[in-house]
Amino acid sequence: MKTLKHALIAGGGIAGPAVALALAKAGIRSTIFESYPAAADGVGAGLMLAPNGLEALKIIGVHAELRRVSRPIPQLLIADSRGKVLSRFDGLEGMQPSRVVWRPDLYRVLRQAAEHAGIPIVYGKRLAAAGETTGGVDALFTDGSHASGDMLIGADGIRSSVRALIDPAAPSPHYTGSVGLGGIVPHGVMQVPADTMTFVFGRHGFFGYWLDPDRGICWFGNLPHAERPTTAELGRIPAAQWLERLREFYGDDQPAQRLLGHADPDRLLPLVINEMMPPVPRWHSERMVLVGDAVHAPSSSSGQGASLAIESAVQLARCLRDIPEPAYAFARYEQLRRERVEKVAAAAAKTNRQKAAGPLAKALMHVVMPIALKTFFNPARMFGAQHAYRIDWEAFAR
Ligand SMILES: Cc1cc2nc3c(=O)[nH]c(=O)nc-3n(C[C@H](O)[C@H](O)[C@H](O)COP(=O)(O)OP(=O)(O)OC[C@H]3O[C@@H](n4cnc5c(N)ncnc54)[C@H](O)[C@@H]3O)c2cc1C
């Protein structure tokens, strides 16, 4: 008989419902507590789900629904700002292609699946504190209410409160020196190959784009910003001014110049402060554990944040299914996950250094890049191990 019956989950973003669904499959009940007052439909931009994340979604039974709201991206191109293709990655033999999904759609699919599974999601509950008791945990929310369960799972994102409860000395996210911007321009502004994501390492900066047949040409880029801005500071700058800054920054880099020339400030996507989590020394205590961005947010350039969050959710539930003592289950979970997520984060940090090359390296990008692409920056080598990861749900986790 299971000794673990009920998990409290702080955070109802991506990892929260994913871990709740995986726990349900493992026969463990949970309740999700989300700080926002209502479901956050419509918030966020496009993100990539790699084959490893898609396979993890299959385990929790949302793969078919996800396919309906996402598009396959079988081809990744790396190009220079003169349009020359430097490298082409057509995926790995025998693997389904990555898919691009709008975060709100991924969120909705997971949330609805949790609701259909009868998992309660309580909104307007911001976790403020938690205390471990003999055999359980008590959580306190900012509205003064309490909840108790057998364990507390921190799926509360990169600014996790649970992380600080487990270890008050835990590191904070590391600002990577830029803000991320994106938008959508109408079809026809330029020819864009379907089912392809293009990454341009330009003379002035990194720029990416893909075609969404329903919306238009979607683009994204990074604008260097020396000091970490606050969200309020970002919000005070009008969208038209951000666009102006981007146009100035990218200069005559193509296709940034052309796409930004047609960009409408009203169709800019929400700005993102680019951050990543350094390695977190303590992933768990006796009754509390972290999952998703709370413990391993790689830089967005990894294209793996959501995929890793879903993988970890599934592995955590598998360990809790097989190991009745939570502290041992958490330790096994960490053992299964730490090396992988830290490797992905380190690889993304390397990519960031390439993206933020200095003026000389940028001027020599057409020489540097082909060498890099054949060696450490080789897409097949870089993505191989990341995309090939599979979880054997049936196998005993001990
Ligand atoms: C620009 C950008 C591009 C990205 N691109 C990709 C990509 O291509 N591929 C990819 O896989 N990933 C990508 N990611 C990352 C991906 O979005 C995240 O890794 C993923 O959403 C992690 O999910 P999460 O549930 O851990 O965190 P979140 O989605 O941040 O969810 C955390 C939830 O917890 C809630 N919360 C916070 N504090 C509390 C509290 N105290 N109490 C209760 N609730 C709380 C929040 O309101 C939120 O709903 C990208 C991220 C960014 C910023």
PDB file of N, CA and C in Angstrom, residues 32 34 54 68 76-77 84 97 124 185 194 202 211-213 222 250 280 294 301 308 311 320 326-327 338 383:
ATOM      1  N   ILE A  32      -2.946  21.363  -7.109  1.00  0.00           N
ATOM      2  CA  ILE A  32      -2.061  22.424  -7.627  1.00  0.00           C
ATOM      3  C   ILE A  32      -2.512  23.758  -7.044  1.00  0.00           C
ATOM      4  N   GLU A  34      -1.855  27.720  -7.570  1.00  0.00           N
ATOM      5  CA  GLU A  34      -1.264  28.681  -8.518  1.00  0.00           C
ATOM      6  C   GLU A  34      -1.485  30.099  -7.985  1.00  0.00           C
ATOM      7  N   LEU A  54       8.593  15.621 -26.213  1.00  0.00           N
ATOM      8  CA  LEU A  54       7.369  15.056 -26.812  1.00  0.00           C
ATOM      9  C   LEU A  54       7.149  13.625 -26.322  1.00  0.00           C
ATOM     10  N   ARG A  68      -2.190  18.444 -32.062  1.00  0.00           N
ATOM     11  CA  ARG A  68      -3.238  19.240 -32.718  1.00  0.00           C
ATOM     12  C   ARG A  68      -2.934  20.739 -32.650  1.00  0.00           C
ATOM     13  N   LEU A  76      16.263  22.457 -39.038  1.00  0.00           N
ATOM     14  CA  LEU A  76      16.859  23.659 -38.444  1.00  0.00           C
ATOM     15  C   LEU A  76      17.969  24.123 -39.376  1.00  0.00           C
ATOM     16  N   LEU A  77      17.965  25.417 -39.686  1.00  0.00           N
ATOM     17  CA  LEU A  77      19.033  25.967 -40.531  1.00  0.00           C
ATOM     18  C   LEU A  77      19.838  26.972 -39.727  1.00  0.00           C
ATOM     19  N   LYS A  84      23.495  33.084 -46.404  1.00  0.00           N
ATOM     20  CA  LYS A  84      24.187  31.827 -46.732  1.00  0.00           C
ATOM     21  C   LYS A  84      23.910  30.785 -45.646  1.00  0.00           C
ATOM     22  N   PRO A  97      10.201  14.722 -35.389  1.00  0.00           N
ATOM     23  CA  PRO A  97      10.788  16.066 -35.378  1.00  0.00           C
ATOM     24  C   PRO A  97      10.362  16.877 -34.155  1.00  0.00           C
ATOM     25  N   GLY A 124      -5.085  31.856  -7.175  1.00  0.00           N
ATOM     26  CA  GLY A 124      -4.991  32.927  -6.169  1.00  0.00           C
ATOM     27  C   GLY A 124      -4.323  32.437  -4.890  1.00  0.00           C
ATOM     28  N   VAL A 185       5.218  39.136 -38.381  1.00  0.00           N
ATOM     29  CA  VAL A 185       4.936  40.026 -39.516  1.00  0.00           C
ATOM     30  C   VAL A 185       4.099  39.254 -40.535  1.00  0.00           C
ATOM     31  N   ALA A 194       8.687  26.496 -45.306  1.00  0.00           N
ATOM     32  CA  ALA A 194       7.764  25.934 -44.304  1.00  0.00           C
ATOM     33  C   ALA A 194       8.507  24.900 -43.454  1.00  0.00           C
ATOM     34  N   GLY A 202      24.299  36.773 -37.208  1.00  0.00           N
ATOM     35  CA  GLY A 202      24.558  37.934 -38.041  1.00  0.00           C
ATOM     36  C   GLY A 202      25.796  38.698 -37.622  1.00  0.00           C
ATOM     37  N   LEU A 211       8.033  30.116 -40.041  1.00  0.00           N
ATOM     38  CA  LEU A 211       6.742  30.454 -40.642  1.00  0.00           C
ATOM     39  C   LEU A 211       5.622  29.740 -39.888  1.00  0.00           C
ATOM     40  N   ASP A 212       4.663  30.524 -39.415  1.00  0.00           N
ATOM     41  CA  ASP A 212       3.450  29.940 -38.842  1.00  0.00           C
ATOM     42  C   ASP A 212       2.336  30.231 -39.849  1.00  0.00           C
ATOM     43  N   PRO A 213       1.857  29.208 -40.580  1.00  0.00           N
ATOM     44  CA  PRO A 213       0.906  29.461 -41.660  1.00  0.00           C
ATOM     45  C   PRO A 213      -0.345  30.202 -41.181  1.00  0.00           C
ATOM     46  N   ASN A 222      17.614  39.035 -29.608  1.00  0.00           N
ATOM     47  CA  ASN A 222      18.036  39.485 -28.277  1.00  0.00           C
ATOM     48  C   ASN A 222      18.669  40.863 -28.386  1.00  0.00           C
ATOM     49  N   TYR A 250      20.290  45.731 -35.117  1.00  0.00           N
ATOM     50  CA  TYR A 250      20.556  44.764 -36.190  1.00  0.00           C
ATOM     51  C   TYR A 250      21.082  45.426 -37.465  1.00  0.00           C
ATOM     52  N   VAL A 280      21.827  24.180  -8.832  1.00  0.00           N
ATOM     53  CA  VAL A 280      21.197  24.359  -7.512  1.00  0.00           C
ATOM     54  C   VAL A 280      21.742  23.273  -6.586  1.00  0.00           C
ATOM     55  N   ALA A 294      12.216  25.891 -11.573  1.00  0.00           N
ATOM     56  CA  ALA A 294      12.594  26.154 -10.178  1.00  0.00           C
ATOM     57  C   ALA A 294      13.972  25.586  -9.879  1.00  0.00           C
ATOM     58  N   SER A 301      18.096  29.689 -25.174  1.00  0.00           N
ATOM     59  CA  SER A 301      18.750  29.250 -26.417  1.00  0.00           C
ATOM     60  C   SER A 301      18.912  27.733 -26.468  1.00  0.00           C
ATOM     61  N   LEU A 308      12.709  19.731 -20.673  1.00  0.00           N
ATOM     62  CA  LEU A 308      13.351  19.217 -19.451  1.00  0.00           C
ATOM     63  C   LEU A 308      12.387  19.246 -18.272  1.00  0.00           C
ATOM     64  N   GLU A 311      10.184  16.228 -18.651  1.00  0.00           N
ATOM     65  CA  GLU A 311      10.965  15.010 -18.323  1.00  0.00           C
ATOM     66  C   GLU A 311      11.109  14.859 -16.807  1.00  0.00           C
ATOM     67  N   LEU A 320       8.603   8.468  -7.048  1.00  0.00           N
ATOM     68  CA  LEU A 320       7.644   8.438  -5.937  1.00  0.00           C
ATOM     69  C   LEU A 320       6.731   7.218  -6.001  1.00  0.00           C
ATOM     70  N   PRO A 326       9.750   9.506   0.891  1.00  0.00           N
ATOM     71  CA  PRO A 326       9.963  10.638  -0.017  1.00  0.00           C
ATOM     72  C   PRO A 326      11.420  11.078  -0.144  1.00  0.00           C
ATOM     73  N   ALA A 327      12.147  11.168   0.978  1.00  0.00           N
ATOM     74  CA  ALA A 327      13.534  11.665   0.886  1.00  0.00           C
ATOM     75  C   ALA A 327      14.377  10.762  -0.019  1.00  0.00           C
ATOM     76  N   ARG A 338      20.154  15.277 -12.381  1.00  0.00           N
ATOM     77  CA  ARG A 338      21.079  16.399 -12.249  1.00  0.00           C
ATOM     78  C   ARG A 338      22.094  16.493 -13.407  1.00  0.00           C
ATOM     79  N   PHE A 383      22.646  18.168 -30.457  1.00  0.00           N
ATOM     80  CA  PHE A 383      21.265  17.771 -30.167  1.00  0.00           C
ATOM     81  C   PHE A 383      21.105  16.275 -29.956  1.00  0.00           C
TER      82      PHE A 383
END
